[in-house]
Short mmCIF file of C-alpha atoms in Angstrom, two decimals:
data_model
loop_
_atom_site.label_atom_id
_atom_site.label_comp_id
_atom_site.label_asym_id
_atom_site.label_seq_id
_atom_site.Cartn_x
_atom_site.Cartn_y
_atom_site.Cartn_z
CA UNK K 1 -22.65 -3.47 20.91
CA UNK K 2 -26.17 -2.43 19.62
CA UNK K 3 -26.88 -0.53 16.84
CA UNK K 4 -27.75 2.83 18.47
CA UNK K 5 -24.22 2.49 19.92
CA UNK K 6 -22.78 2.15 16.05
CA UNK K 7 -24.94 4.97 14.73
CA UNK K 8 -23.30 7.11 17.73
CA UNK K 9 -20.61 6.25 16.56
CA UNK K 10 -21.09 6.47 12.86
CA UNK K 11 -22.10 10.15 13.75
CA UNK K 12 -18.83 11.23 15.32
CA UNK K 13 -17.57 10.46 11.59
CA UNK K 14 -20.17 12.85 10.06
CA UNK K 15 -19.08 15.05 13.37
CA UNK K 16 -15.34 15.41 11.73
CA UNK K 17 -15.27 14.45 8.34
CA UNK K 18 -15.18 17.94 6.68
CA UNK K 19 -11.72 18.29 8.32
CA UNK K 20 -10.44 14.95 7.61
CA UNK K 21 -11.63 15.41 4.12
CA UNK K 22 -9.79 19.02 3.59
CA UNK K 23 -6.76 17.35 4.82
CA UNK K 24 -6.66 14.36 2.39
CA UNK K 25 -7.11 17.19 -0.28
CA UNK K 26 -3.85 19.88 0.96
CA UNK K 27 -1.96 16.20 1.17
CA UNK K 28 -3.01 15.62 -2.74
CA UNK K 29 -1.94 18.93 -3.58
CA UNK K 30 1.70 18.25 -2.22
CA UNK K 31 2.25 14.77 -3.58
CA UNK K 32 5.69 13.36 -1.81
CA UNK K 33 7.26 10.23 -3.20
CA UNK K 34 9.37 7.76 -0.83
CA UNK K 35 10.65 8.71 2.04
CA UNK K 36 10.16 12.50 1.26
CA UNK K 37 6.96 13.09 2.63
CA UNK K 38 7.89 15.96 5.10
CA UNK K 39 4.88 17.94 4.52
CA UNK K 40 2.90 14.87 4.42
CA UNK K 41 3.51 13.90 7.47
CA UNK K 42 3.72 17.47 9.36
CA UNK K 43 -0.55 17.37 7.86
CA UNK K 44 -1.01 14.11 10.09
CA UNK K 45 1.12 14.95 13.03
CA UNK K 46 -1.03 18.58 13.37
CA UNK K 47 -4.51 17.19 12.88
CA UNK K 48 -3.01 14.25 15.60
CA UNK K 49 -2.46 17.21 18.00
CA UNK K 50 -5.78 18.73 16.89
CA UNK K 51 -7.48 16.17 18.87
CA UNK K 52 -5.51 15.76 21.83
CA UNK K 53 -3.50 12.30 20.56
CA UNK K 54 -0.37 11.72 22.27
CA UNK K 55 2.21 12.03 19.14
CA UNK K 56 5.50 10.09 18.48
CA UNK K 57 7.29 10.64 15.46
CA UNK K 58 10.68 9.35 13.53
CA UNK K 59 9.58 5.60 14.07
CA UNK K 60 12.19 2.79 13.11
CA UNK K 61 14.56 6.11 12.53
CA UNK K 62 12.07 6.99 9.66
CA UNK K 63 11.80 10.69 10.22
CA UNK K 64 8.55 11.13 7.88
CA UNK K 65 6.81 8.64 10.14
CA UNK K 66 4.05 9.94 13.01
CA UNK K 67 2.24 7.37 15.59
CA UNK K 68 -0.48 9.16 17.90
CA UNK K 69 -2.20 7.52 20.65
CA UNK K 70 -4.92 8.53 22.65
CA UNK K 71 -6.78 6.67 25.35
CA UNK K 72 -6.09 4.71 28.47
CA UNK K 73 -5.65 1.05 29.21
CA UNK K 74 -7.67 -1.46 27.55
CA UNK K 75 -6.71 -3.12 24.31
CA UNK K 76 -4.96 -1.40 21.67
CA UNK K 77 -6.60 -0.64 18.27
CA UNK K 78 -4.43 0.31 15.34
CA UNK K 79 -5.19 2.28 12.12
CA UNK K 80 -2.83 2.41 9.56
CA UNK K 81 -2.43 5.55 7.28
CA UNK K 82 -0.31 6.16 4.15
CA UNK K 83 0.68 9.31 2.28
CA UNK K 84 3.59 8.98 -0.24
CA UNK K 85 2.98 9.58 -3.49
CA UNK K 86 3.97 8.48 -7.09
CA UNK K 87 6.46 9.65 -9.40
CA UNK K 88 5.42 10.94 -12.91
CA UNK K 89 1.46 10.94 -12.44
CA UNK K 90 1.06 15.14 -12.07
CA UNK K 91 -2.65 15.36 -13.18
CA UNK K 92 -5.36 18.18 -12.48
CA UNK K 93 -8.05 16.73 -10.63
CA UNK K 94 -11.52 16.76 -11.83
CA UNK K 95 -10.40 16.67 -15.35
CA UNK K 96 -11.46 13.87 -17.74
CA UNK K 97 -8.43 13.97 -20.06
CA UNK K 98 -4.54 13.71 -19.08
CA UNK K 99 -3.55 17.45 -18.24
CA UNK K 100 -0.49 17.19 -16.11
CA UNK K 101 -0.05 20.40 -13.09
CA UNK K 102 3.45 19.77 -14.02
CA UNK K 103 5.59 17.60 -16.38
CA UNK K 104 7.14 15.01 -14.67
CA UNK K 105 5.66 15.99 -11.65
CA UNK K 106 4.23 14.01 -8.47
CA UNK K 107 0.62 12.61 -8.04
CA UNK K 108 -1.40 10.61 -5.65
CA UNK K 109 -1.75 7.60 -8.01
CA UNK K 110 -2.83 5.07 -5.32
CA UNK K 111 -5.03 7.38 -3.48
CA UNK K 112 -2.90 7.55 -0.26
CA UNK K 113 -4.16 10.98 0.47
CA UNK K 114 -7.51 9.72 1.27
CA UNK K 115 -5.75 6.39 2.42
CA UNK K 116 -4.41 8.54 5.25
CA UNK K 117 -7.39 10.71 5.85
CA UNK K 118 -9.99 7.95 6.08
CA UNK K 119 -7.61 5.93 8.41
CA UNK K 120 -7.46 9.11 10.66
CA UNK K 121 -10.95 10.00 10.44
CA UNK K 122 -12.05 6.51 11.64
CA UNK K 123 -8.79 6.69 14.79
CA UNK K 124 -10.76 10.15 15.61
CA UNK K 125 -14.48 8.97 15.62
CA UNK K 126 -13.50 5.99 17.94
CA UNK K 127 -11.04 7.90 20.34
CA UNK K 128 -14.01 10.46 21.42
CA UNK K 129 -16.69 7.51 21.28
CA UNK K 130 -14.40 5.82 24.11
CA UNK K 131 -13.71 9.27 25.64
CA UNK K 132 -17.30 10.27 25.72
CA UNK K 133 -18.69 6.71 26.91
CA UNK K 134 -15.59 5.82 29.64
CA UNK K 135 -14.52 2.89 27.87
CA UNK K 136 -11.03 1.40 28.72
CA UNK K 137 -8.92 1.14 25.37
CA UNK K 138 -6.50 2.97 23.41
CA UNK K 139 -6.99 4.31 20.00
CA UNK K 140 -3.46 4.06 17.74
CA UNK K 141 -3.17 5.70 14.40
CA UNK K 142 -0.13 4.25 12.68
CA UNK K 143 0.94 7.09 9.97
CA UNK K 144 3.11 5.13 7.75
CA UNK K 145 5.19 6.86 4.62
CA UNK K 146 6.83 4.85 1.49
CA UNK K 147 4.41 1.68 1.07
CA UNK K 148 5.48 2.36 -2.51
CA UNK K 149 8.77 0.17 -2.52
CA UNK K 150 9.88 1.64 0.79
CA UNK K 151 8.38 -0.93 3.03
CA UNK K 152 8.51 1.46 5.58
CA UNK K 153 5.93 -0.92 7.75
CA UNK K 154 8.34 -3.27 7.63
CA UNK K 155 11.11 -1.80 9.64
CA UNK K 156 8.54 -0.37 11.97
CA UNK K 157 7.23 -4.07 12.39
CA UNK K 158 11.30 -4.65 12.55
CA UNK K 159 11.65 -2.00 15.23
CA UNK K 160 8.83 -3.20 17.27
CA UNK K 161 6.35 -0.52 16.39
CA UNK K 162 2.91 -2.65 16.42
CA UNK K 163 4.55 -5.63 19.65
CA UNK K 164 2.02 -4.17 22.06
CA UNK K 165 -1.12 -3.63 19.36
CA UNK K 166 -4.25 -5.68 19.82
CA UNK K 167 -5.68 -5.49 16.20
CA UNK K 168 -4.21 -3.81 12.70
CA UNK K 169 -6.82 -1.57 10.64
CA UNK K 170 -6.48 0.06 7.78
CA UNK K 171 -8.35 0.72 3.97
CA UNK K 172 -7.20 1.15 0.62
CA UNK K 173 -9.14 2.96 -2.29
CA UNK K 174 -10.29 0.78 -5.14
CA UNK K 175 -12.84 -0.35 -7.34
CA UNK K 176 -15.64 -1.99 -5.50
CA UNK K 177 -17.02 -1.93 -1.67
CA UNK K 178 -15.54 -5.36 0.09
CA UNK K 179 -13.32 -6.85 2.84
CA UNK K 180 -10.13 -6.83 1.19
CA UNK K 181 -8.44 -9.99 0.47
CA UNK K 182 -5.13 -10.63 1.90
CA UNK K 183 -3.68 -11.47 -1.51
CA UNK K 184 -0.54 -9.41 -1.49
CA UNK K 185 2.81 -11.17 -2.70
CA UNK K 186 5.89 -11.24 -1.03
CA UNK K 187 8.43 -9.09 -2.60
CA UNK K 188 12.22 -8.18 -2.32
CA UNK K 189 13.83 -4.75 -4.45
CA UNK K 190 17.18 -5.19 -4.63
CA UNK K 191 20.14 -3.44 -6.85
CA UNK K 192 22.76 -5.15 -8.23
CA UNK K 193 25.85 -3.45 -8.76
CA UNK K 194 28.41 -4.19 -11.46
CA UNK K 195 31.71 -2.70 -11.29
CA UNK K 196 34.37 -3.27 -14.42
CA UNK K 197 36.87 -1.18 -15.70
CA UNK K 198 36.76 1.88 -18.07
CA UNK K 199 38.81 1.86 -21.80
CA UNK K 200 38.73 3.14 -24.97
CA UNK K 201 36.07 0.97 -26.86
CA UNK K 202 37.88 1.50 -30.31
CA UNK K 203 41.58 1.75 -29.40
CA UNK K 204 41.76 -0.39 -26.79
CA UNK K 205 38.72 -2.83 -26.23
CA UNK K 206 40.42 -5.84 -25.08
CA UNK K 207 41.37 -3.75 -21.87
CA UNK K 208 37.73 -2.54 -21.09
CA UNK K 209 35.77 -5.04 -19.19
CA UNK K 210 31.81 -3.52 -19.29
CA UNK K 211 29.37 -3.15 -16.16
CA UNK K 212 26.54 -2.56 -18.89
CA UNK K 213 27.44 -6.23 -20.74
CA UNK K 214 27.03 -8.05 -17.20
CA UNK K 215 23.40 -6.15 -16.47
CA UNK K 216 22.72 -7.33 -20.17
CA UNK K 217 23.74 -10.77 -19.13
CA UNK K 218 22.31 -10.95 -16.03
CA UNK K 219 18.67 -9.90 -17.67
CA UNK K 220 19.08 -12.27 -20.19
CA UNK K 221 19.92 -15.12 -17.49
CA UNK K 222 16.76 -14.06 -15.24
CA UNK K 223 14.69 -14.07 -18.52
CA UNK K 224 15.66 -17.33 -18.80
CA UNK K 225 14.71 -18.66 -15.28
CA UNK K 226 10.95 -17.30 -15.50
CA UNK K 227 9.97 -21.00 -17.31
CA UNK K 228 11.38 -22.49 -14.38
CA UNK K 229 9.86 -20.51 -11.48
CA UNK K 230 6.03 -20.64 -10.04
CA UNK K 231 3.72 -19.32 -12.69
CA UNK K 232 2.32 -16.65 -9.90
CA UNK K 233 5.70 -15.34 -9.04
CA UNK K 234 6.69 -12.21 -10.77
CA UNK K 235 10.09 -10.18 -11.39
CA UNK K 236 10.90 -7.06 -13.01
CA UNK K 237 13.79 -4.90 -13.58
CA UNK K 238 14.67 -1.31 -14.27
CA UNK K 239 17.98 0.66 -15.31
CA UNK K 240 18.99 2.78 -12.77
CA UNK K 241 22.62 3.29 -13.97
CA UNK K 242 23.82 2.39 -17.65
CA UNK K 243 27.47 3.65 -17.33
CA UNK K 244 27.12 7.02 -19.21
CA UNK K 245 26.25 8.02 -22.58
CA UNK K 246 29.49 7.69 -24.45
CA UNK K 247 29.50 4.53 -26.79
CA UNK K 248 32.93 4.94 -27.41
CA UNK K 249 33.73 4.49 -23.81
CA UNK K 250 33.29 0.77 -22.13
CA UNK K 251 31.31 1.20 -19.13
CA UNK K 252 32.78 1.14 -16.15
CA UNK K 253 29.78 1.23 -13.67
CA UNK K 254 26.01 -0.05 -13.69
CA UNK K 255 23.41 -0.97 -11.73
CA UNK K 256 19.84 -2.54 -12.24
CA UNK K 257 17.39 -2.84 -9.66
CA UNK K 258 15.22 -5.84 -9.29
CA UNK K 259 11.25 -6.80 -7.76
CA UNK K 260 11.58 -10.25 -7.09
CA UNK K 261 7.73 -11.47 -5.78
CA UNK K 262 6.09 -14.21 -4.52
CA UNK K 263 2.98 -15.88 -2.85
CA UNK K 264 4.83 -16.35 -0.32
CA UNK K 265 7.64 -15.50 2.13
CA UNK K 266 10.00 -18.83 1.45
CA UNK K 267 9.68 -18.94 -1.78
CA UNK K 268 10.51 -15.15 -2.84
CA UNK K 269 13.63 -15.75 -0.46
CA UNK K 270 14.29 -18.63 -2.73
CA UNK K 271 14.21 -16.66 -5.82
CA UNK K 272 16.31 -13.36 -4.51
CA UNK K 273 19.06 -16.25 -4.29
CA UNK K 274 18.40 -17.83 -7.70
CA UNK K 275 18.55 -14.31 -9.36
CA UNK K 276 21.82 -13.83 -7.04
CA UNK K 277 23.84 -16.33 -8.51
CA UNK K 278 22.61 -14.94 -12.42
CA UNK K 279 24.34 -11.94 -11.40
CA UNK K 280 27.26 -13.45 -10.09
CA UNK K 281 27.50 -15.64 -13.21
CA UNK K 282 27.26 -12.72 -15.30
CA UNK K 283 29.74 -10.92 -13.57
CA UNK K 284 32.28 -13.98 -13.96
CA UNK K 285 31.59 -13.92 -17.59
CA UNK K 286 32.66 -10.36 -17.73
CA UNK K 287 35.43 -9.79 -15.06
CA UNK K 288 33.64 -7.46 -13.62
CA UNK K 289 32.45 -6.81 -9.86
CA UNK K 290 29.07 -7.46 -8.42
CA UNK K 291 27.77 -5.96 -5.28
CA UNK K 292 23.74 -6.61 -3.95
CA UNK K 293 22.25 -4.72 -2.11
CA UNK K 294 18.68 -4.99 -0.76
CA UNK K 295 16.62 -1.95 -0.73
CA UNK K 296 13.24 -2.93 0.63
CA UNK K 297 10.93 -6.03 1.33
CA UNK K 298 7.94 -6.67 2.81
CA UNK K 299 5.67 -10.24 3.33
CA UNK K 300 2.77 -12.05 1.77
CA UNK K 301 -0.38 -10.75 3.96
CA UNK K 302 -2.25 -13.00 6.26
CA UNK K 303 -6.15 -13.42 6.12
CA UNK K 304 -7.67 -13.31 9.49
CA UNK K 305 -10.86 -14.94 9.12
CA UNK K 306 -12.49 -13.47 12.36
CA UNK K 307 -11.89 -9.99 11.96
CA UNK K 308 -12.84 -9.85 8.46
CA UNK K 309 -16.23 -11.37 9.52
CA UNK K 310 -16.70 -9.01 11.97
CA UNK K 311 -15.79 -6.13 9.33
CA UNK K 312 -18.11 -7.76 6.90
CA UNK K 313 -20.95 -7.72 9.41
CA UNK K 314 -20.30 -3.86 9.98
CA UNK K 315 -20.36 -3.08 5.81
CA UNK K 316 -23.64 -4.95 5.80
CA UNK K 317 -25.14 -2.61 8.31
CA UNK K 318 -23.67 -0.10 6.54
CA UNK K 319 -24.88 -0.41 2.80
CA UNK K 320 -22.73 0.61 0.34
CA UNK K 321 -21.69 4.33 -0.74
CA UNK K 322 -24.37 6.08 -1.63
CA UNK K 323 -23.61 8.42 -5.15
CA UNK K 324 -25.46 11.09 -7.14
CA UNK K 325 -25.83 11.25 -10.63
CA UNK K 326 -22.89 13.98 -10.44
CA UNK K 327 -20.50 11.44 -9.05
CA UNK K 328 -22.23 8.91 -11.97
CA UNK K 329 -21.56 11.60 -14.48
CA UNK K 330 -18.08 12.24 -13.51
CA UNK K 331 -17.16 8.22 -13.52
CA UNK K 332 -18.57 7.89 -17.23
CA UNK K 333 -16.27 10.21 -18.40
CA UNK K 334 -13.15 8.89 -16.70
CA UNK K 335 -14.57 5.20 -17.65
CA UNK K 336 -14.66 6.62 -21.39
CA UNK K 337 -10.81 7.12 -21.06
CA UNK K 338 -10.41 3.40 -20.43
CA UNK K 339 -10.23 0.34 -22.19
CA UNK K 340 -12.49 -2.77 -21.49
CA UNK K 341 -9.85 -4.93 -21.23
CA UNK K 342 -9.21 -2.51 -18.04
CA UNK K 343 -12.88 -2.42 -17.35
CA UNK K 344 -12.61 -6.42 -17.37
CA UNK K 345 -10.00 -6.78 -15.23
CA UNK K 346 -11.15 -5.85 -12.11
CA UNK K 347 -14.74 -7.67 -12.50
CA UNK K 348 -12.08 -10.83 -13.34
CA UNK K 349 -10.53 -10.23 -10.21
CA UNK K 350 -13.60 -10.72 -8.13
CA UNK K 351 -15.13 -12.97 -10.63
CA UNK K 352 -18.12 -11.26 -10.86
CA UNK K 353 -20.23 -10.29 -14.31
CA UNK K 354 -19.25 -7.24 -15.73
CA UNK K 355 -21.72 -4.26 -15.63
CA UNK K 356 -22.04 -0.28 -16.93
CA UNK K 357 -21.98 0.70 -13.44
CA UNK K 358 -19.87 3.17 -13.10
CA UNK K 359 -19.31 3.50 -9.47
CA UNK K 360 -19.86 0.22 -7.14
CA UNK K 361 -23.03 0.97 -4.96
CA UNK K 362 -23.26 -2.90 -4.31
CA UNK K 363 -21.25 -5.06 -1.17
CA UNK K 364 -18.95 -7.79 -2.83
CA UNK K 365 -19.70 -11.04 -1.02
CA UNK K 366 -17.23 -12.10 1.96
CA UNK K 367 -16.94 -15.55 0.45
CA UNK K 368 -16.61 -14.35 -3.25
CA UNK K 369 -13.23 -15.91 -5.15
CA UNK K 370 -11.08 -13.68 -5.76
CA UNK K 371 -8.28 -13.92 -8.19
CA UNK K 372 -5.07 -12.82 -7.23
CA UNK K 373 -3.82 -9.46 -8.11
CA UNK K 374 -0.26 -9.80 -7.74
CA UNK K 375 1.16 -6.88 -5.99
CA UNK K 376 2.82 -6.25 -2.70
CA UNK K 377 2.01 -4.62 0.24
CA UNK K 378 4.59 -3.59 3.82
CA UNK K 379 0.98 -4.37 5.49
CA UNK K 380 2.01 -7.90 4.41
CA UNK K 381 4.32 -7.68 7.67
CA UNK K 382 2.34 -5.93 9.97
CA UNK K 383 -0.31 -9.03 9.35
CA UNK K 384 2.24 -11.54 10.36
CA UNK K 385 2.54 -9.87 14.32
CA UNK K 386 -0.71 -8.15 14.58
CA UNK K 387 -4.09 -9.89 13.69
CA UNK K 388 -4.76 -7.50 10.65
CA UNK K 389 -8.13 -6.30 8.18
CA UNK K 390 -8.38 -4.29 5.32
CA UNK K 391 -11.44 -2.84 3.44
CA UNK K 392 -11.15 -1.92 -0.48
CA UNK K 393 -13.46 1.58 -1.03
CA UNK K 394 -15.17 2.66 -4.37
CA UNK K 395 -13.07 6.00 -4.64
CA UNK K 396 -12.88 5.58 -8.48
CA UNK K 397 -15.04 4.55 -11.41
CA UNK K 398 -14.93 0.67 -11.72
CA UNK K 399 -12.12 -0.08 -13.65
CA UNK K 400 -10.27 3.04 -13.08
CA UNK K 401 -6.39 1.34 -13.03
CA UNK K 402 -4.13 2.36 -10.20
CA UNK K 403 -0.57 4.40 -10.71
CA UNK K 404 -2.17 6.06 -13.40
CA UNK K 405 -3.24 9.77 -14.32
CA UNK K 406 -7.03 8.87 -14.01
CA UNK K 407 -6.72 8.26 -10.39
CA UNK K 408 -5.26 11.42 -9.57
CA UNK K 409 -7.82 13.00 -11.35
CA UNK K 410 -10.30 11.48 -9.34
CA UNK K 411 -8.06 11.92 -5.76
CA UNK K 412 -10.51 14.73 -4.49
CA UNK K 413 -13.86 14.25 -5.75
CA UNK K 414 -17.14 14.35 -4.21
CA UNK K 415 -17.63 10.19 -5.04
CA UNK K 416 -14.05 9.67 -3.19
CA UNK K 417 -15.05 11.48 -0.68
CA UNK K 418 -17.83 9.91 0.01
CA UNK K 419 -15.91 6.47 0.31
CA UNK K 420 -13.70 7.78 2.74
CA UNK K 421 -16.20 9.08 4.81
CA UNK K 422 -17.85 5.26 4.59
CA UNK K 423 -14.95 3.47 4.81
CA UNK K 424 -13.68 5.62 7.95
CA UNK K 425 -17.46 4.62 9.62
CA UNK K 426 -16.86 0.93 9.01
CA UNK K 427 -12.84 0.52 9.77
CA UNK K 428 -14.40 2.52 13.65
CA UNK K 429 -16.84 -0.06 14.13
CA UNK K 430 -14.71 -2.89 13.71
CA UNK K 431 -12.41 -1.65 16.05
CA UNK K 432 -15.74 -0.91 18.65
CA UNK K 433 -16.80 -4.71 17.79
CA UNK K 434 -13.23 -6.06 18.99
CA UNK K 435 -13.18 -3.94 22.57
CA UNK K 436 -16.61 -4.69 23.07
CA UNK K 437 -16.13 -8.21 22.26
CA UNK K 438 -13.40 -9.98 24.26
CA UNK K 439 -14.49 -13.82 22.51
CA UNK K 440 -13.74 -11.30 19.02
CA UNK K 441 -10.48 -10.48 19.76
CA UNK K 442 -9.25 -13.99 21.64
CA UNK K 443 -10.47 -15.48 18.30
CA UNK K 444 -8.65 -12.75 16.07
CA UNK K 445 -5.37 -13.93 17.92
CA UNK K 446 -6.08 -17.36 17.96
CA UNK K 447 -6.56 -17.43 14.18
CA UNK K 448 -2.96 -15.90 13.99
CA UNK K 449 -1.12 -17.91 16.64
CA UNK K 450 -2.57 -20.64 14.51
CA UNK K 451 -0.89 -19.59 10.78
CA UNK K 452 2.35 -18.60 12.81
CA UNK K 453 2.73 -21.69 14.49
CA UNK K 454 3.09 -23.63 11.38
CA UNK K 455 5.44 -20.82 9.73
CA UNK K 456 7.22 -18.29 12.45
CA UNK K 457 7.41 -14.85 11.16
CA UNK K 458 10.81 -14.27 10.37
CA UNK K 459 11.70 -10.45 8.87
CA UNK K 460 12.51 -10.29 5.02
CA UNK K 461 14.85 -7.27 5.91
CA UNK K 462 18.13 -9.08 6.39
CA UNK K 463 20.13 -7.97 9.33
CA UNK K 464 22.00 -4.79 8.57
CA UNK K 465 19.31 -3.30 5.89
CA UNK K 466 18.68 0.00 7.07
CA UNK K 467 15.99 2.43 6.01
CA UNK K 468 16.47 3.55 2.02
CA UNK K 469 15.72 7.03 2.82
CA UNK K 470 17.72 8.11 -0.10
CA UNK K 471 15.65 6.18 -2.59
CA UNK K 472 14.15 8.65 -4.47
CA UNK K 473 16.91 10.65 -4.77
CA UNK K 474 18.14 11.33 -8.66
#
């Protein structure tokens, strides 16, 4: 592949990016949380249509989910787009300062409307570059709701969504330009449900037996195991049900739900069964009923050394973003919200030095340590059955922290537009690189065959665990 044949391609970005990008911002206006993402999805399945991709939707019986494909024969490329939103982060964009649209209302915290866009923009460049030039090879875009504790990639892994795909694409927004690292924890959500009995709480206590004690107990027991777990693993908790509001009323019913994560696949399994038993002690301590029930969970994500060289390569050609003082402007004010601890962070996190930059206009380094970050990803399982890359965009001022107001604010300006529009020319490339390159791709497998052999993928969705597409009900 020369480089006249990227820059055509590279200009079939610039050919449909102004519709790409006024689709990322309708999807930020109508921020969808889990599994609700109806309007969302109807965006992606239209603009799909738009350009002539064959369009399947309700994947893994996930009715918010969309796959179009376009193309014939030849090796299938997949990009992966997201679009849920977060609860809580309503924010006006452009603004400086926290002004919510409405209280308590949704935002794109994470920056899954451009996640989405970009991933689409780069499935449309390459689909009319093959089109135009007769090459054999399909073009797969993978729209994918609930990454945000849904793990909606997970049951479409599950289902058998991405068997037949050659290569896995996709982007997130962040602080710098790199190759992402595949750094993402393992991770299980799972409720635990504690049943008792109901009684007066003055007049008749001894025949009460509380749902609320055992969560108590059982938090107080996990607290207790963190000493004794690996210092990168990483549990939390929150209160969905606390039995009512009456004091003077033992509490029948409660439930708590629990992120159990680790750097890897065996050993988050491991500690989903350790906090088990807690909440079966606690519920022996109280006489009360426990039932668990798994929500979501996704895998650790897999490097894949070849492909991220070959996206690496591409972002070199590329340069980085290129900003005006506007965008500068804008990212001073939103850095002037934050604190330098948060400012900090992120340089720790690639262990760079810290500078007043306020957008990254620079490549990270492919072979620059990285700490880890400690979240999760549902890519995580797609990366297990389909030799997978990610890129990390400069959408926000450096240190901007994600699921927060300040990235909403910054969800459709002209700087995150820009990265999409970049990011979208170098996830197309490296999918041209891989067709054109047949010793690319064979590598790209190998490399996964490889990390598989030693450790087989098995699903973290236990048999029966269905969908949760009532999880952001209530």
């Amino acid at each position: 592949m020369s480089m006249n044949d990227r820059q055509d391609l590279w200009q079939k970005v610039e050919d449909e990016k102004q519709r790409l990008i006024e689709m990322s911002d309708r999807v930020w206006g109508m921020p969808e949380v889990c599994y609700t993402e109806e309007r969302s999805m109807a965006e992606h399945k239209a603009e799909l249509l738009h350009h002539g991709f064959r369009v399947t939707e309700g994947i893994a019986g996930i009715p918010t989910s969309v796959i179009g494909e376009a193309g014939e024969g030849g090796p299938v490329i997949a990009f992966m787009g997201e679009y849920d939103a977060l609860p809580g982060l309503s924010q006006e964009a452009g603004a400086s300062e926290h002004k919510p649209i409405e209280a308590g209302g949704h935002g794109h915290g994470c920056g899954h409307n451009l996640l989405g866009a970009g991933a689409l923009l780069a499935a449309v460049a390459l689909k009319n570059y093959l089109a135009e030039h007769k090459i054999p090879g399909r073009v797969r875009y993978y729209g994918c709701p609930a990454e945000e504790g849904g793990a909606a990639k997970a049951f479409m892994v599950r289902a058998g969504a991405f068997d037949d795909a050659d290569v896995a694409i996709s982007w997130h927004p962040y602080s710098f330009w790199e190759v992402a690292p595949a750094l993402s924890l393992a991770n299980t959500r799972a409720d635990f449900i504690f049943t008792g009995r109901a009684s007066h709480a003055a007049a008749a206590p001894h025949l009460g037996r509380s749902a609320l004690d055992a969560v108590e107990l059982m938090n107080v027991g996990v607290n207790y195991m963190r000493e004794h777990m690996p210092s990168d693993a990483r549990i939390h908790y929150a209160l969905l049900d606390t039995g009512g509001i009456a004091p003077n009323v033992v509490q029948a019913h409660a439930r708590v739900r629990y992120s159990i994560r680790a750097m890897d696949l065996q050993t988050m399994l491991s500690l989903v069964n350790r906090v088990n038993k807690i909440a079966q002690g606690s519920a022996m301590m109280t006489e009360t009923r426990m039932e668990m029930k798994i929500v979501s969970a996704v895998s650790n994500t897999l490097s894949n050394k070849p492909l991220e060289q070959a996206l690496y390569r591409t972002m070199q050609e590329l340069g980085a973003p290129e900003f005006d003082d506007q965008d500068r402007d804008y990212a001073r004010k939103i850095r002037a919200t934050l604190s330098p601890e948060e400012i900090s962070s992120v340089y720790n996190v690639i262990g760079m030095p810290e500078t007043d930059a306020p957008l990254a206009e620079f490549l990270v380094p492919l072979d620059q340590p990285h700490k880890p970050q400690i979240g999760s990803t549902d890519i995580g399982d797609v990366s297990w059955v389909v030799p997978t890359v990610q890129v990390h965009a400069p959408t926000v001022a450096i240190g901007t922290p994600f699921h927060t107001w300040q990235v909403v604010a910054q969800g459709k300006s002209p700087a995150a537009h820009k990265a999409m529009v970049h990011v979208a020319k170098a996830m197309a490339a490296t999918g041209l690189a891989v067709l054109s390159d047949p010793v690319l791709m064979a590598d790209a497998k190998a490399a996964l065959a490889a990390q598989t052999a030693r450790t087989p993928y098995i699903s973290p969705l236990s048999e029966g665990v269905e969908p949760p597409l009532d999880m952001s009900k209530g």
